[in-house]
Tab-separated table of C-alpha atoms in Angstrom:
chain	number	residue	atom	x	y	z
A	1	ALA	CA	48.230	-19.792	18.716
A	2	GLN	CA	44.963	-21.066	20.116
A	3	SER	CA	44.102	-24.757	20.246
A	4	VAL	CA	41.775	-27.118	22.067
A	5	THR	CA	42.311	-30.704	23.186
A	6	GLN	CA	39.467	-32.895	24.280
A	7	LEU	CA	41.078	-35.600	26.333
A	8	ASP	CA	38.508	-38.358	25.748
A	9	SER	CA	37.019	-39.321	22.401
A	10	HIS	CA	34.346	-41.487	24.108
A	11	VAL	CA	32.826	-41.372	27.589
A	12	SER	CA	30.258	-43.841	28.880
A	13	VAL	CA	28.187	-43.325	32.039
A	14	SER	CA	25.127	-44.820	33.654
A	15	GLU	CA	21.935	-42.799	33.898
A	16	GLY	CA	21.871	-40.819	37.137
A	17	THR	CA	25.663	-40.747	37.592
A	18	PRO	CA	27.894	-37.687	37.151
A	19	VAL	CA	29.293	-36.618	33.787
A	20	LEU	CA	32.799	-35.225	33.268
A	21	LEU	CA	34.028	-34.246	29.800
A	22	ARG	CA	37.560	-32.916	29.821
A	23	CYS	CA	38.968	-30.068	27.769
A	24	ASN	CA	42.344	-28.336	27.813
A	25	TYR	CA	43.074	-25.226	25.834
A	26	SER	CA	46.091	-23.310	24.667
A	27	SER	CA	45.830	-19.572	24.263
A	28	SER	CA	48.266	-16.699	24.170
A	29	TYR	CA	45.758	-14.404	25.866
A	30	SER	CA	42.600	-14.662	27.923
A	31	PRO	CA	40.337	-16.832	25.819
A	32	SER	CA	36.626	-17.112	25.232
A	33	LEU	CA	35.594	-20.746	25.605
A	34	PHE	CA	32.441	-22.616	24.684
A	35	TRP	CA	30.846	-26.020	24.886
A	36	TYR	CA	28.515	-27.154	22.121
A	37	VAL	CA	26.362	-30.279	21.915
A	38	GLN	CA	25.412	-32.124	18.734
A	39	HIS	CA	22.772	-34.810	18.514
A	40	PRO	CA	22.959	-37.232	15.549
A	41	ASN	CA	22.452	-35.564	12.172
A	42	LYS	CA	21.698	-32.243	13.825
A	43	GLY	CA	23.412	-28.884	14.040
A	44	LEU	CA	25.384	-27.693	17.043
A	45	GLN	CA	23.670	-26.125	20.032
A	46	LEU	CA	25.474	-23.813	22.437
A	47	LEU	CA	25.540	-25.267	25.970
A	48	LEU	CA	27.490	-22.526	27.707
A	49	LYS	CA	30.225	-19.950	27.236
A	50	TYR	CA	32.986	-18.349	29.259
A	51	THR	CA	33.992	-14.791	28.380
A	52	SER	CA	36.160	-13.679	31.334
A	53	ALA	CA	33.367	-13.124	33.839
A	54	ALA	CA	32.658	-15.743	36.548
A	55	THR	CA	34.930	-18.776	36.307
A	56	LEU	CA	32.068	-21.206	37.018
A	57	VAL	CA	29.679	-21.040	34.105
A	58	LYS	CA	26.210	-22.533	34.168
A	59	GLY	CA	24.594	-23.659	30.955
A	60	ILE	CA	21.450	-25.291	29.712
A	61	ASN	CA	20.153	-28.738	30.709
A	62	GLY	CA	22.021	-28.729	34.037
A	63	PHE	CA	25.522	-28.559	32.566
A	64	GLU	CA	28.253	-26.353	33.946
A	65	ALA	CA	31.944	-25.770	33.318
A	66	GLU	CA	34.757	-24.264	35.347
A	67	PHE	CA	37.500	-22.160	33.820
A	68	LYS	CA	40.832	-22.911	35.522
A	69	LYS	CA	43.566	-20.696	34.176
A	70	SER	CA	46.334	-22.387	36.186
A	71	GLU	CA	45.428	-25.747	34.636
A	72	THR	CA	44.358	-24.324	31.220
A	73	SER	CA	41.230	-26.423	31.541
A	74	PHE	CA	37.533	-25.952	30.879
A	75	HIS	CA	35.929	-29.252	31.855
A	76	LEU	CA	32.200	-29.824	31.388
A	77	THR	CA	30.221	-31.462	34.186
A	78	LYS	CA	26.707	-32.499	35.081
A	79	PRO	CA	25.702	-34.011	38.435
A	80	SER	CA	23.307	-36.602	37.067
A	81	ALA	CA	23.231	-37.916	33.493
A	82	HIS	CA	20.000	-38.347	31.602
A	83	MET	CA	19.435	-40.589	28.610
A	84	SER	CA	18.781	-37.518	26.474
A	85	ASP	CA	22.326	-36.290	27.186
A	86	ALA	CA	23.752	-38.921	24.828
A	87	ALA	CA	25.357	-36.866	22.062
A	88	GLU	CA	28.669	-35.480	20.864
A	89	TYR	CA	30.177	-32.557	22.737
A	90	PHE	CA	32.647	-30.024	21.385
A	91	CYS	CA	34.923	-27.750	23.353
A	92	VAL	CA	35.671	-24.566	21.423
A	93	VAL	CA	38.016	-21.598	21.823
A	94	SER	CA	37.461	-18.290	20.121
A	95	ARG	CA	40.088	-15.949	18.787
A	96	LEU	CA	40.181	-12.842	16.660
A	97	SER	CA	41.696	-13.614	13.284
A	98	GLY	CA	41.897	-11.082	10.503
A	99	GLY	CA	39.295	-8.961	12.259
A	100	TYR	CA	36.720	-11.680	12.715
A	101	ASN	CA	35.711	-14.006	15.505
A	102	LYS	CA	37.138	-17.428	14.578
A	103	LEU	CA	36.085	-20.552	16.457
A	104	ILE	CA	38.558	-23.409	16.860
A	105	PHE	CA	36.936	-26.758	17.594
A	106	GLY	CA	38.167	-29.732	19.546
A	107	ALA	CA	37.771	-33.161	17.954
A	108	GLY	CA	34.712	-33.936	20.061
A	109	THR	CA	33.733	-36.345	22.846
A	110	ARG	CA	30.951	-38.822	22.275
A	111	LEU	CA	28.909	-39.338	25.438
A	112	ALA	CA	26.975	-42.586	25.838
A	113	VAL	CA	24.422	-42.931	28.645
A	114	HIS	CA	23.329	-46.408	29.718
A	115	PRO	CA	20.169	-47.252	31.647
B	1	ASP	CA	11.559	-17.624	15.296
B	2	GLY	CA	14.988	-16.444	14.246
B	3	GLY	CA	17.435	-19.035	13.034
B	4	ILE	CA	19.386	-20.593	10.220
B	5	THR	CA	17.826	-22.819	7.589
B	6	GLN	CA	19.897	-25.251	5.579
B	7	SER	CA	18.547	-27.172	2.640
B	8	PRO	CA	18.353	-29.852	1.542
B	9	LYS	CA	18.846	-32.079	4.575
B	10	TYR	CA	20.208	-34.900	2.409
B	11	LEU	CA	21.860	-34.537	-0.992
B	12	PHE	CA	23.267	-37.090	-3.380
B	13	ARG	CA	25.771	-36.163	-6.031
B	14	LYS	CA	27.147	-38.068	-8.951
B	15	GLU	CA	30.840	-38.040	-9.678
B	16	GLY	CA	31.814	-34.919	-11.649
B	17	GLN	CA	28.725	-32.883	-10.747
B	18	ASN	CA	28.586	-29.539	-9.023
B	19	VAL	CA	25.996	-29.175	-6.277
B	20	THR	CA	24.876	-26.149	-4.259
B	21	LEU	CA	23.920	-26.197	-0.591
B	22	SER	CA	21.607	-23.483	0.638
B	23	CYS	CA	21.982	-21.483	3.870
B	24	GLU	CA	19.576	-18.719	4.890
B	25	GLN	CA	19.468	-16.775	8.187
B	26	ASN	CA	16.979	-14.271	9.598
B	27	LEU	CA	19.060	-13.268	12.630
B	28	ASN	CA	20.416	-10.103	11.012
B	29	HIS	CA	23.924	-11.464	11.563
B	30	ASP	CA	26.734	-9.959	9.517
B	31	ALA	CA	29.067	-12.955	9.508
B	32	MET	CA	28.351	-16.366	8.031
B	33	TYR	CA	30.419	-19.546	7.852
B	34	TRP	CA	30.569	-22.945	6.222
B	35	TYR	CA	32.066	-25.928	8.013
B	36	ARG	CA	32.707	-29.481	6.971
B	37	GLN	CA	32.380	-32.265	9.532
B	38	ASP	CA	33.952	-35.698	9.146
B	39	PRO	CA	33.823	-38.433	11.788
B	40	GLY	CA	36.439	-37.960	14.510
B	41	GLN	CA	37.780	-34.709	13.047
B	42	GLY	CA	35.596	-32.030	14.573
B	43	LEU	CA	34.646	-29.120	12.329
B	44	ARG	CA	36.852	-27.570	9.674
B	45	LEU	CA	36.229	-24.120	8.231
B	46	ILE	CA	35.647	-23.969	4.465
B	47	TYR	CA	34.715	-20.317	3.817
B	48	TYR	CA	33.497	-17.368	5.801
B	49	SER	CA	31.973	-14.008	5.017
B	50	GLN	CA	31.954	-10.966	7.274
B	51	ILE	CA	29.870	-8.695	5.050
B	52	VAL	CA	27.866	-8.788	1.853
B	53	ASN	CA	29.905	-9.207	-1.340
B	54	ASP	CA	32.978	-10.273	0.588
B	55	PHE	CA	34.201	-13.711	1.642
B	56	GLN	CA	37.445	-15.383	2.644
B	57	LYS	CA	38.903	-18.865	2.341
B	58	GLY	CA	39.036	-20.971	5.445
B	59	ASP	CA	41.279	-23.922	6.168
B	60	ILE	CA	39.948	-26.297	3.477
B	61	ALA	CA	38.557	-24.113	0.650
B	62	GLU	CA	39.890	-26.135	-2.299
B	63	GLY	CA	37.085	-27.576	-4.399
B	64	TYR	CA	34.449	-25.253	-2.934
B	65	SER	CA	33.012	-21.868	-3.896
B	66	VAL	CA	30.635	-19.423	-2.226
B	67	SER	CA	28.797	-16.175	-2.863
B	68	ARG	CA	27.336	-13.528	-0.557
B	69	GLU	CA	24.997	-11.372	-2.611
B	70	LYS	CA	22.543	-10.875	0.253
B	71	LYS	CA	23.067	-10.576	3.991
B	72	GLU	CA	20.627	-13.413	4.630
B	73	SER	CA	22.098	-15.942	2.218
B	74	PHE	CA	25.443	-17.746	1.904
B	75	PRO	CA	25.226	-20.679	-0.548
B	76	LEU	CA	28.064	-23.173	-0.868
B	77	THR	CA	28.875	-24.925	-4.149
B	78	VAL	CA	30.749	-28.206	-3.982
B	79	THR	CA	32.535	-28.471	-7.299
B	80	SER	CA	33.795	-31.499	-9.184
B	81	ALA	CA	37.296	-30.481	-8.099
B	82	GLN	CA	36.523	-31.546	-4.523
B	83	LYS	CA	38.003	-35.042	-4.413
B	84	ASN	CA	36.203	-36.342	-1.352
B	85	PRO	CA	32.990	-34.378	-0.861
B	86	THR	CA	31.034	-36.927	1.168
B	87	ALA	CA	30.555	-35.236	4.551
B	88	PHE	CA	28.164	-33.349	6.804
B	89	TYR	CA	28.101	-29.625	6.026
B	90	LEU	CA	27.156	-27.032	8.616
B	91	CYS	CA	26.372	-23.377	8.097
B	92	ALA	CA	26.646	-20.871	10.937
B	93	SER	CA	26.294	-17.163	11.589
B	94	SER	CA	27.417	-14.714	14.238
B	95	GLY	CA	26.741	-11.156	15.301
B	96	ILE	CA	29.165	-8.428	16.304
B	97	GLU	CA	29.553	-9.592	19.897
B	98	LEU	CA	32.411	-11.880	20.823
B	99	GLY	CA	30.536	-15.062	21.358
B	100	GLY	CA	29.461	-18.322	19.858
B	101	TYR	CA	27.824	-19.012	16.571
B	102	THR	CA	24.304	-20.072	15.682
B	103	PHE	CA	24.319	-23.242	13.591
B	104	GLY	CA	21.942	-24.649	11.030
B	105	SER	CA	20.813	-28.262	11.162
B	106	GLY	CA	23.211	-29.374	8.448
B	107	THR	CA	23.224	-31.005	5.016
B	108	ARG	CA	24.552	-34.519	4.537
B	109	LEU	CA	26.156	-34.844	1.108
B	110	THR	CA	26.879	-38.257	-0.346
B	111	VAL	CA	28.643	-39.007	-3.609
B	112	VAL	CA	27.098	-41.940	-5.473
């Protein structure tokens, strides 16, 4: 069965410092993995996705994530945080279930960025 | 621009009332989904539909109903049987490719 664990419920960084949001997954086969961002009272926006191509995936707004099969991890990083990055981030794994593409969400990590 | 429109943005319901949340997409996506979001719990799937006139229960379907009479529309009714309906509701759609979903901006439902 597929599952996702986001290791930190809250992360706080200073503006201009690196961001690391950690995600571990469990999958019985090669997974598709995603990171979504949600600003308060908004829908979810896709940041990036991994679908078995390059293991280092670049997304929007300077974010990237590296798929590490040996560690079953898909951590999200950004070299320098911006105030506008403050939001909730979801790590997601996709699996086929009953013939459709089902997304399984982690519980989320709330990122705070301080001046 | 293509996207998903949810309405209303905020909705208040009295105890014992049914309310319907609207979701419309112009992305020509076949599949549509309804999720419920509670603080600290991520997203939980309520119902999904892969094609018109067909839909399936998700993980927390009790107290909810849906219809899919048109490809573009997937309304969700929160019935009086739903014991704790206060939450943020998100609609999403996806195409045939194995990839992520496109989400609407959500409806916040509050029971008063």
